[in-house]
């Protein structure tokens, strides 16, 4: 029954997409749109490699090119995921967490990402479009005040060995990660800073080790969303392929640029873009 239900949802979503006039516009990618999306994704890839927040650029540009809001979010998630996966591979050598902590967090990340993606696919286009400015604003605020959240959470006692964590702490962090992963599968901007705050609350202080776990959990929630979006036919592949090339190019450049860039200035730039995009879509929606 579950398989039939999922298949029926996929067919229903594809049929509604095929009937929409916007889909007819976006089956074929105009050269100007391709160029715009490539450079937007390149900027997003660079930002993600340096400071994060790349979706604040790439997602709105998809909307500017007349891509429907739900498909824009799905396409953006799929296009930027390989860069996140590459970062995860790089971070693996810094991953130092016991299985009793890591496995529950991974399971809740996958489950939450899947649930968030399904929630997005069942959100009407008009409803999601009205949610866009609020999602952008919430993501921007999480990005802007992520360090403060992490600092407040970091007032707990330091845990030198994560194997000493109690089951109560593991359960609480897993429940929180489930909620975060649902948001990650649904939209996800700024989620990394909240995950860092959660890890700091557990008593972690090794920034690189925390970054490794954060990246792995974000990649896990996103891969569940990516598979769901692809299965449902919600990804516009011409746009996705162009953005994928741009994001990988930007990620390569950003990895080299990050060694010379001022992280504080880059953060301010991302916050400025996020606030500007939020304001634009608030005005556009009224």
PDB file of C-alpha atoms in Angstrom:
ATOM      1  CA  UNK A   1       0.000   0.000   0.000  1.00  0.00           C
ATOM      2  CA  UNK A   2       2.838   2.401   0.874  1.00  0.00           C
ATOM      3  CA  UNK A   3       4.484   1.848  -2.527  1.00  0.00           C
ATOM      4  CA  UNK A   4       1.210   2.429  -4.366  1.00  0.00           C
ATOM      5  CA  UNK A   5       0.630   5.597  -2.357  1.00  0.00           C
ATOM      6  CA  UNK A   6       4.103   6.958  -3.157  1.00  0.00           C
ATOM      7  CA  UNK A   7       3.719   6.079  -6.835  1.00  0.00           C
ATOM      8  CA  UNK A   8       0.309   7.757  -6.926  1.00  0.00           C
ATOM      9  CA  UNK A   9       1.745  10.892  -5.292  1.00  0.00           C
ATOM     10  CA  UNK A  10       4.537  10.969  -7.873  1.00  0.00           C
ATOM     11  CA  UNK A  11       2.125  10.635 -10.812  1.00  0.00           C
ATOM     12  CA  UNK A  12      -0.257  13.216  -9.368  1.00  0.00           C
ATOM     13  CA  UNK A  13       2.560  15.723  -8.858  1.00  0.00           C
ATOM     14  CA  UNK A  14       3.922  15.165 -12.374  1.00  0.00           C
ATOM     15  CA  UNK A  15       0.457  15.516 -13.930  1.00  0.00           C
ATOM     16  CA  UNK A  16      -0.197  18.797 -12.154  1.00  0.00           C
ATOM     17  CA  UNK A  17       3.242  20.044 -13.210  1.00  0.00           C
ATOM     18  CA  UNK A  18       2.742  19.026 -16.826  1.00  0.00           C
ATOM     19  CA  UNK A  19      -0.600  20.834 -16.941  1.00  0.00           C
ATOM     20  CA  UNK A  20       0.858  24.079 -15.645  1.00  0.00           C
ATOM     21  CA  UNK A  21       1.650  26.793 -18.177  1.00  0.00           C
ATOM     22  CA  UNK A  22       4.824  27.656 -16.273  1.00  0.00           C
ATOM     23  CA  UNK A  23       6.225  24.186 -16.930  1.00  0.00           C
ATOM     24  CA  UNK A  24       5.768  24.724 -20.657  1.00  0.00           C
ATOM     25  CA  UNK A  25       7.981  27.813 -20.374  1.00  0.00           C
ATOM     26  CA  UNK A  26      10.658  26.014 -18.372  1.00  0.00           C
ATOM     27  CA  UNK A  27      11.034  22.764 -20.300  1.00  0.00           C
ATOM     28  CA  UNK A  28      13.509  24.605 -22.532  1.00  0.00           C
ATOM     29  CA  UNK A  29      16.167  26.822 -21.029  1.00  0.00           C
ATOM     30  CA  UNK A  30      16.830  30.175 -22.679  1.00  0.00           C
ATOM     31  CA  UNK A  31      20.483  31.105 -23.125  1.00  0.00           C
ATOM     32  CA  UNK A  32      20.165  34.261 -21.035  1.00  0.00           C
ATOM     33  CA  UNK A  33      18.575  32.286 -18.211  1.00  0.00           C
ATOM     34  CA  UNK A  34      21.273  29.627 -18.478  1.00  0.00           C
ATOM     35  CA  UNK A  35      24.027  32.229 -18.148  1.00  0.00           C
ATOM     36  CA  UNK A  36      22.265  33.891 -15.221  1.00  0.00           C
ATOM     37  CA  UNK A  37      21.725  30.582 -13.422  1.00  0.00           C
ATOM     38  CA  UNK A  38      25.306  29.461 -14.021  1.00  0.00           C
ATOM     39  CA  UNK A  39      26.765  32.593 -12.442  1.00  0.00           C
ATOM     40  CA  UNK A  40      24.208  32.579  -9.611  1.00  0.00           C
ATOM     41  CA  UNK A  41      25.128  28.981  -8.796  1.00  0.00           C
ATOM     42  CA  UNK A  42      28.834  29.817  -9.089  1.00  0.00           C
ATOM     43  CA  UNK A  43      28.370  32.603  -6.545  1.00  0.00           C
ATOM     44  CA  UNK A  44      26.364  30.217  -4.357  1.00  0.00           C
ATOM     45  CA  UNK A  45      29.096  27.580  -4.572  1.00  0.00           C
ATOM     46  CA  UNK A  46      31.737  30.162  -3.657  1.00  0.00           C
ATOM     47  CA  UNK A  47      29.714  31.431  -0.695  1.00  0.00           C
ATOM     48  CA  UNK A  48      29.064  27.899   0.557  1.00  0.00           C
ATOM     49  CA  UNK A  49      32.780  27.147   0.431  1.00  0.00           C
ATOM     50  CA  UNK A  50      33.725  30.357   2.255  1.00  0.00           C
ATOM     51  CA  UNK A  51      30.920  31.278   4.640  1.00  0.00           C
ATOM     52  CA  UNK A  52      27.699  29.430   3.703  1.00  0.00           C
ATOM     53  CA  UNK A  53      24.388  30.941   2.638  1.00  0.00           C
ATOM     54  CA  UNK A  54      24.644  30.247  -1.091  1.00  0.00           C
ATOM     55  CA  UNK A  55      20.922  29.476  -1.394  1.00  0.00           C
ATOM     56  CA  UNK A  56      20.155  33.123  -0.650  1.00  0.00           C
ATOM     57  CA  UNK A  57      21.490  33.842  -4.155  1.00  0.00           C
ATOM     58  CA  UNK A  58      20.667  30.769  -6.251  1.00  0.00           C
ATOM     59  CA  UNK A  59      17.095  30.142  -5.078  1.00  0.00           C
ATOM     60  CA  UNK A  60      15.766  33.680  -5.754  1.00  0.00           C
ATOM     61  CA  UNK A  61      17.437  33.704  -9.183  1.00  0.00           C
ATOM     62  CA  UNK A  62      15.477  30.574 -10.100  1.00  0.00           C
ATOM     63  CA  UNK A  63      12.305  32.437  -9.142  1.00  0.00           C
ATOM     64  CA  UNK A  64      13.409  35.431 -11.217  1.00  0.00           C
ATOM     65  CA  UNK A  65      13.646  33.141 -14.257  1.00  0.00           C
ATOM     66  CA  UNK A  66       9.955  32.172 -13.831  1.00  0.00           C
ATOM     67  CA  UNK A  67      10.553  28.756 -12.273  1.00  0.00           C
ATOM     68  CA  UNK A  68       7.630  27.795  -9.957  1.00  0.00           C
ATOM     69  CA  UNK A  69       8.487  28.171  -6.273  1.00  0.00           C
ATOM     70  CA  UNK A  70       8.287  24.496  -5.289  1.00  0.00           C
ATOM     71  CA  UNK A  71      10.301  23.309  -8.311  1.00  0.00           C
ATOM     72  CA  UNK A  72      12.785  26.142  -7.741  1.00  0.00           C
ATOM     73  CA  UNK A  73      13.454  24.934  -4.212  1.00  0.00           C
ATOM     74  CA  UNK A  74      13.722  21.299  -5.329  1.00  0.00           C
ATOM     75  CA  UNK A  75      16.018  22.142  -8.244  1.00  0.00           C
ATOM     76  CA  UNK A  76      18.204  24.349  -6.075  1.00  0.00           C
ATOM     77  CA  UNK A  77      18.573  21.604  -3.453  1.00  0.00           C
ATOM     78  CA  UNK A  78      19.601  19.003  -6.024  1.00  0.00           C
ATOM     79  CA  UNK A  79      22.010  21.359  -7.817  1.00  0.00           C
ATOM     80  CA  UNK A  80      23.876  22.407  -4.676  1.00  0.00           C
ATOM     81  CA  UNK A  81      23.966  18.995  -2.975  1.00  0.00           C
ATOM     82  CA  UNK A  82      27.088  17.608  -4.738  1.00  0.00           C
ATOM     83  CA  UNK A  83      29.112  20.497  -3.328  1.00  0.00           C
ATOM     84  CA  UNK A  84      27.842  19.653   0.152  1.00  0.00           C
ATOM     85  CA  UNK A  85      28.676  15.988  -0.417  1.00  0.00           C
ATOM     86  CA  UNK A  86      32.210  16.929  -1.511  1.00  0.00           C
ATOM     87  CA  UNK A  87      32.664  18.955   1.676  1.00  0.00           C
ATOM     88  CA  UNK A  88      31.506  15.943   3.681  1.00  0.00           C
ATOM     89  CA  UNK A  89      34.191  13.762   2.106  1.00  0.00           C
ATOM     90  CA  UNK A  90      36.840  16.354   2.951  1.00  0.00           C
ATOM     91  CA  UNK A  91      35.611  16.540   6.551  1.00  0.00           C
ATOM     92  CA  UNK A  92      35.502  12.767   7.108  1.00  0.00           C
ATOM     93  CA  UNK A  93      39.006  12.679   8.547  1.00  0.00           C
ATOM     94  CA  UNK A  94      37.829  15.088  11.275  1.00  0.00           C
ATOM     95  CA  UNK A  95      34.765  13.007  12.115  1.00  0.00           C
ATOM     96  CA  UNK A  96      35.224  11.765  15.663  1.00  0.00           C
ATOM     97  CA  UNK A  97      31.878  10.798  17.162  1.00  0.00           C
ATOM     98  CA  UNK A  98      30.819   7.495  18.742  1.00  0.00           C
ATOM     99  CA  UNK A  99      28.239   5.415  16.841  1.00  0.00           C
ATOM    100  CA  UNK A 100      25.791   5.655  19.773  1.00  0.00           C
ATOM    101  CA  UNK A 101      25.543   9.401  19.053  1.00  0.00           C
ATOM    102  CA  UNK A 102      26.158   9.510  15.313  1.00  0.00           C
ATOM    103  CA  UNK A 103      23.702   6.792  14.246  1.00  0.00           C
ATOM    104  CA  UNK A 104      20.607   8.324  15.907  1.00  0.00           C
ATOM    105  CA  UNK A 105      21.514  11.723  14.467  1.00  0.00           C
ATOM    106  CA  UNK A 106      21.953  10.242  10.985  1.00  0.00           C
ATOM    107  CA  UNK A 107      18.664   8.334  11.168  1.00  0.00           C
ATOM    108  CA  UNK A 108      16.725  11.406  12.301  1.00  0.00           C
ATOM    109  CA  UNK A 109      18.468  13.489   9.610  1.00  0.00           C
ATOM    110  CA  UNK A 110      17.366  11.096   6.873  1.00  0.00           C
ATOM    111  CA  UNK A 111      13.830  10.778   8.242  1.00  0.00           C
ATOM    112  CA  UNK A 112      13.440  14.522   8.758  1.00  0.00           C
ATOM    113  CA  UNK A 113      14.833  15.389   5.329  1.00  0.00           C
ATOM    114  CA  UNK A 114      12.405  12.953   3.700  1.00  0.00           C
ATOM    115  CA  UNK A 115       9.464  14.327   5.699  1.00  0.00           C
ATOM    116  CA  UNK A 116      10.398  17.917   4.886  1.00  0.00           C
ATOM    117  CA  UNK A 117      10.660  17.131   1.168  1.00  0.00           C
ATOM    118  CA  UNK A 118       7.247  15.440   1.184  1.00  0.00           C
ATOM    119  CA  UNK A 119       5.800  18.431   3.018  1.00  0.00           C
ATOM    120  CA  UNK A 120       7.190  20.736   0.337  1.00  0.00           C
ATOM    121  CA  UNK A 121       5.759  18.604  -2.482  1.00  0.00           C
ATOM    122  CA  UNK A 122       2.317  18.751  -0.847  1.00  0.00           C
ATOM    123  CA  UNK A 123       2.478  22.535  -0.378  1.00  0.00           C
ATOM    124  CA  UNK A 124       0.489  24.411  -3.070  1.00  0.00           C
ATOM    125  CA  UNK A 125       2.601  26.684  -5.294  1.00  0.00           C
ATOM    126  CA  UNK A 126       0.762  29.831  -4.180  1.00  0.00           C
ATOM    127  CA  UNK A 127       1.124  28.939  -0.513  1.00  0.00           C
ATOM    128  CA  UNK A 128       4.846  28.256  -0.812  1.00  0.00           C
ATOM    129  CA  UNK A 129       5.354  31.482  -2.766  1.00  0.00           C
ATOM    130  CA  UNK A 130       3.780  33.376   0.145  1.00  0.00           C
ATOM    131  CA  UNK A 131       6.099  31.519   2.521  1.00  0.00           C
ATOM    132  CA  UNK A 132       9.249  32.365   0.517  1.00  0.00           C
ATOM    133  CA  UNK A 133       9.975  35.793   2.097  1.00  0.00           C
ATOM    134  CA  UNK A 134       9.405  34.383   5.592  1.00  0.00           C
ATOM    135  CA  UNK A 135      11.662  31.408   4.877  1.00  0.00           C
ATOM    136  CA  UNK A 136      14.363  33.667   3.440  1.00  0.00           C
ATOM    137  CA  UNK A 137      14.099  35.998   6.435  1.00  0.00           C
ATOM    138  CA  UNK A 138      14.201  33.147   8.965  1.00  0.00           C
ATOM    139  CA  UNK A 139      17.191  31.618   7.186  1.00  0.00           C
ATOM    140  CA  UNK A 140      18.964  34.993   7.128  1.00  0.00           C
ATOM    141  CA  UNK A 141      18.361  35.538  10.850  1.00  0.00           C
ATOM    142  CA  UNK A 142      19.639  32.035  11.638  1.00  0.00           C
ATOM    143  CA  UNK A 143      22.715  32.807   9.548  1.00  0.00           C
ATOM    144  CA  UNK A 144      23.189  36.246  11.151  1.00  0.00           C
ATOM    145  CA  UNK A 145      22.782  35.143  14.759  1.00  0.00           C
ATOM    146  CA  UNK A 146      24.127  31.606  14.424  1.00  0.00           C
ATOM    147  CA  UNK A 147      27.297  32.421  16.349  1.00  0.00           C
ATOM    148  CA  UNK A 148      25.248  33.885  19.223  1.00  0.00           C
ATOM    149  CA  UNK A 149      23.087  30.743  19.284  1.00  0.00           C
ATOM    150  CA  UNK A 150      26.208  28.645  19.339  1.00  0.00           C
ATOM    151  CA  UNK A 151      27.722  30.823  22.109  1.00  0.00           C
ATOM    152  CA  UNK A 152      24.595  30.553  24.280  1.00  0.00           C
ATOM    153  CA  UNK A 153      24.473  26.799  23.775  1.00  0.00           C
ATOM    154  CA  UNK A 154      28.175  26.583  24.487  1.00  0.00           C
ATOM    155  CA  UNK A 155      27.729  27.600  28.115  1.00  0.00           C
ATOM    156  CA  UNK A 156      27.353  23.950  29.013  1.00  0.00           C
ATOM    157  CA  UNK A 157      30.288  22.033  30.468  1.00  0.00           C
ATOM    158  CA  UNK A 158      32.901  20.790  28.061  1.00  0.00           C
ATOM    159  CA  UNK A 159      32.742  17.106  27.135  1.00  0.00           C
ATOM    160  CA  UNK A 160      36.167  15.820  26.157  1.00  0.00           C
ATOM    161  CA  UNK A 161      34.868  12.361  25.193  1.00  0.00           C
ATOM    162  CA  UNK A 162      31.483  12.125  23.459  1.00  0.00           C
ATOM    163  CA  UNK A 163      31.229   8.518  24.633  1.00  0.00           C
ATOM    164  CA  UNK A 164      30.476   9.978  28.062  1.00  0.00           C
ATOM    165  CA  UNK A 165      27.210  11.553  26.857  1.00  0.00           C
ATOM    166  CA  UNK A 166      24.087  10.333  28.634  1.00  0.00           C
ATOM    167  CA  UNK A 167      21.259   8.660  26.751  1.00  0.00           C
ATOM    168  CA  UNK A 168      19.019  11.571  27.759  1.00  0.00           C
ATOM    169  CA  UNK A 169      21.326  14.015  25.950  1.00  0.00           C
ATOM    170  CA  UNK A 170      21.465  11.764  22.883  1.00  0.00           C
ATOM    171  CA  UNK A 171      17.667  11.413  22.738  1.00  0.00           C
ATOM    172  CA  UNK A 172      17.145  15.163  23.176  1.00  0.00           C
ATOM    173  CA  UNK A 173      19.677  16.016  20.462  1.00  0.00           C
ATOM    174  CA  UNK A 174      18.134  13.411  18.120  1.00  0.00           C
ATOM    175  CA  UNK A 175      14.654  14.903  18.552  1.00  0.00           C
ATOM    176  CA  UNK A 176      16.017  18.395  17.881  1.00  0.00           C
ATOM    177  CA  UNK A 177      17.900  17.125  14.828  1.00  0.00           C
ATOM    178  CA  UNK A 178      14.675  15.560  13.514  1.00  0.00           C
ATOM    179  CA  UNK A 179      12.962  18.959  13.667  1.00  0.00           C
ATOM    180  CA  UNK A 180      15.958  20.667  12.044  1.00  0.00           C
ATOM    181  CA  UNK A 181      16.081  18.026   9.300  1.00  0.00           C
ATOM    182  CA  UNK A 182      12.398  18.576   8.475  1.00  0.00           C
ATOM    183  CA  UNK A 183      13.208  22.269   7.991  1.00  0.00           C
ATOM    184  CA  UNK A 184      16.297  21.242   6.014  1.00  0.00           C
ATOM    185  CA  UNK A 185      14.274  19.091   3.628  1.00  0.00           C
ATOM    186  CA  UNK A 186      11.631  21.781   3.285  1.00  0.00           C
ATOM    187  CA  UNK A 187      13.930  24.797   2.810  1.00  0.00           C
ATOM    188  CA  UNK A 188      17.063  24.595   4.946  1.00  0.00           C
ATOM    189  CA  UNK A 189      18.803  27.979   4.680  1.00  0.00           C
ATOM    190  CA  UNK A 190      20.835  28.751   7.810  1.00  0.00           C
ATOM    191  CA  UNK A 191      20.350  25.308   9.333  1.00  0.00           C
ATOM    192  CA  UNK A 192      24.066  24.652   9.748  1.00  0.00           C
ATOM    193  CA  UNK A 193      24.443  27.240  12.495  1.00  0.00           C
ATOM    194  CA  UNK A 194      21.642  25.749  14.566  1.00  0.00           C
ATOM    195  CA  UNK A 195      23.266  22.300  14.252  1.00  0.00           C
ATOM    196  CA  UNK A 196      26.518  23.845  15.509  1.00  0.00           C
ATOM    197  CA  UNK A 197      24.585  25.307  18.436  1.00  0.00           C
ATOM    198  CA  UNK A 198      23.154  21.889  19.247  1.00  0.00           C
ATOM    199  CA  UNK A 199      26.623  20.309  19.168  1.00  0.00           C
ATOM    200  CA  UNK A 200      27.970  23.076  21.396  1.00  0.00           C
ATOM    201  CA  UNK A 201      25.112  22.364  23.827  1.00  0.00           C
ATOM    202  CA  UNK A 202      26.321  18.764  23.980  1.00  0.00           C
ATOM    203  CA  UNK A 203      29.659  20.090  25.217  1.00  0.00           C
ATOM    204  CA  UNK A 204      31.728  19.957  22.031  1.00  0.00           C
ATOM    205  CA  UNK A 205      34.393  22.634  21.522  1.00  0.00           C
ATOM    206  CA  UNK A 206      36.517  21.288  18.629  1.00  0.00           C
ATOM    207  CA  UNK A 207      35.342  23.542  15.789  1.00  0.00           C
ATOM    208  CA  UNK A 208      36.629  21.255  13.028  1.00  0.00           C
ATOM    209  CA  UNK A 209      35.046  18.168  14.578  1.00  0.00           C
ATOM    210  CA  UNK A 210      31.776  20.079  14.994  1.00  0.00           C
ATOM    211  CA  UNK A 211      31.974  21.196  11.368  1.00  0.00           C
ATOM    212  CA  UNK A 212      32.454  17.599  10.253  1.00  0.00           C
ATOM    213  CA  UNK A 213      29.329  16.402  12.081  1.00  0.00           C
ATOM    214  CA  UNK A 214      27.322  19.426  10.941  1.00  0.00           C
ATOM    215  CA  UNK A 215      28.256  18.861   7.295  1.00  0.00           C
ATOM    216  CA  UNK A 216      27.500  15.141   7.494  1.00  0.00           C
ATOM    217  CA  UNK A 217      24.069  15.707   9.058  1.00  0.00           C
ATOM    218  CA  UNK A 218      23.191  18.433   6.540  1.00  0.00           C
ATOM    219  CA  UNK A 219      24.271  16.170   3.672  1.00  0.00           C
ATOM    220  CA  UNK A 220      22.178  13.297   5.086  1.00  0.00           C
ATOM    221  CA  UNK A 221      18.995  15.370   5.396  1.00  0.00           C
ATOM    222  CA  UNK A 222      19.552  16.854   1.954  1.00  0.00           C
ATOM    223  CA  UNK A 223      20.200  13.511   0.251  1.00  0.00           C
ATOM    224  CA  UNK A 224      16.834  12.283   1.527  1.00  0.00           C
ATOM    225  CA  UNK A 225      15.246  15.411   0.068  1.00  0.00           C
ATOM    226  CA  UNK A 226      17.191  15.077  -3.203  1.00  0.00           C
ATOM    227  CA  UNK A 227      16.037  11.480  -3.752  1.00  0.00           C
ATOM    228  CA  UNK A 228      12.443  12.460  -2.940  1.00  0.00           C
ATOM    229  CA  UNK A 229      12.471  15.437  -5.302  1.00  0.00           C
ATOM    230  CA  UNK A 230      13.955  13.385  -8.138  1.00  0.00           C
ATOM    231  CA  UNK A 231      11.484  10.529  -7.597  1.00  0.00           C
ATOM    232  CA  UNK A 232       8.547  12.955  -7.605  1.00  0.00           C
ATOM    233  CA  UNK A 233       9.741  14.588 -10.837  1.00  0.00           C
ATOM    234  CA  UNK A 234      10.020  17.989  -9.159  1.00  0.00           C
ATOM    235  CA  UNK A 235      13.479  18.808 -10.555  1.00  0.00           C
ATOM    236  CA  UNK A 236      13.833  20.896 -13.721  1.00  0.00           C
ATOM    237  CA  UNK A 237      16.902  19.213 -15.193  1.00  0.00           C
ATOM    238  CA  UNK A 238      18.063  21.835 -17.738  1.00  0.00           C
ATOM    239  CA  UNK A 239      18.269  24.426 -14.945  1.00  0.00           C
ATOM    240  CA  UNK A 240      19.725  21.882 -12.530  1.00  0.00           C
ATOM    241  CA  UNK A 241      22.560  20.805 -14.837  1.00  0.00           C
ATOM    242  CA  UNK A 242      23.604  24.383 -15.559  1.00  0.00           C
ATOM    243  CA  UNK A 243      23.513  25.237 -11.854  1.00  0.00           C
ATOM    244  CA  UNK A 244      25.415  22.084 -10.947  1.00  0.00           C
ATOM    245  CA  UNK A 245      28.259  23.106 -13.251  1.00  0.00           C
ATOM    246  CA  UNK A 246      28.223  26.606 -11.829  1.00  0.00           C
ATOM    247  CA  UNK A 247      28.128  25.436  -8.209  1.00  0.00           C
ATOM    248  CA  UNK A 248      31.054  23.060  -8.698  1.00  0.00           C
ATOM    249  CA  UNK A 249      33.041  25.810 -10.418  1.00  0.00           C
ATOM    250  CA  UNK A 250      32.230  28.247  -7.629  1.00  0.00           C
ATOM    251  CA  UNK A 251      33.031  25.663  -4.979  1.00  0.00           C
ATOM    252  CA  UNK A 252      36.475  25.060  -6.494  1.00  0.00           C
ATOM    253  CA  UNK A 253      37.138  28.797  -6.652  1.00  0.00           C
ATOM    254  CA  UNK A 254      35.775  29.327  -3.157  1.00  0.00           C
ATOM    255  CA  UNK A 255      37.999  26.632  -1.677  1.00  0.00           C
ATOM    256  CA  UNK A 256      41.021  28.591  -2.911  1.00  0.00           C
ATOM    257  CA  UNK A 257      39.535  32.014  -2.206  1.00  0.00           C
ATOM    258  CA  UNK A 258      38.608  31.036   1.360  1.00  0.00           C
ATOM    259  CA  UNK A 259      42.269  31.048   2.309  1.00  0.00           C
ATOM    260  CA  UNK A 260      42.504  34.782   1.546  1.00  0.00           C
ATOM    261  CA  UNK A 261      38.940  36.024   2.142  1.00  0.00           C
ATOM    262  CA  UNK A 262      37.820  37.875   5.260  1.00  0.00           C
ATOM    263  CA  UNK A 263      35.099  35.581   6.717  1.00  0.00           C
ATOM    264  CA  UNK A 264      33.452  38.484   8.561  1.00  0.00           C
ATOM    265  CA  UNK A 265      33.054  40.529   5.376  1.00  0.00           C
ATOM    266  CA  UNK A 266      31.731  37.500   3.523  1.00  0.00           C
ATOM    267  CA  UNK A 267      29.173  36.896   6.293  1.00  0.00           C
ATOM    268  CA  UNK A 268      28.037  40.506   6.096  1.00  0.00           C
ATOM    269  CA  UNK A 269      27.662  40.179   2.321  1.00  0.00           C
ATOM    270  CA  UNK A 270      25.533  37.028   2.685  1.00  0.00           C
ATOM    271  CA  UNK A 271      23.360  38.646   5.361  1.00  0.00           C
ATOM    272  CA  UNK A 272      22.901  41.718   3.144  1.00  0.00           C
ATOM    273  CA  UNK A 273      21.821  39.571   0.201  1.00  0.00           C
ATOM    274  CA  UNK A 274      19.446  37.573   2.395  1.00  0.00           C
ATOM    275  CA  UNK A 275      17.794  40.680   3.840  1.00  0.00           C
ATOM    276  CA  UNK A 276      17.561  42.266   0.395  1.00  0.00           C
ATOM    277  CA  UNK A 277      15.941  39.183  -1.131  1.00  0.00           C
ATOM    278  CA  UNK A 278      13.558  38.883   1.817  1.00  0.00           C
ATOM    279  CA  UNK A 279      12.488  42.507   1.407  1.00  0.00           C
ATOM    280  CA  UNK A 280      12.026  42.078  -2.343  1.00  0.00           C
ATOM    281  CA  UNK A 281       9.733  39.065  -1.983  1.00  0.00           C
ATOM    282  CA  UNK A 282       7.772  40.703   0.842  1.00  0.00           C
ATOM    283  CA  UNK A 283       7.126  43.703  -1.427  1.00  0.00           C
ATOM    284  CA  UNK A 284       6.411  41.459  -4.422  1.00  0.00           C
ATOM    285  CA  UNK A 285       3.855  39.474  -2.423  1.00  0.00           C
ATOM    286  CA  UNK A 286       1.852  42.567  -1.485  1.00  0.00           C
TER     287      UNK A 286
END
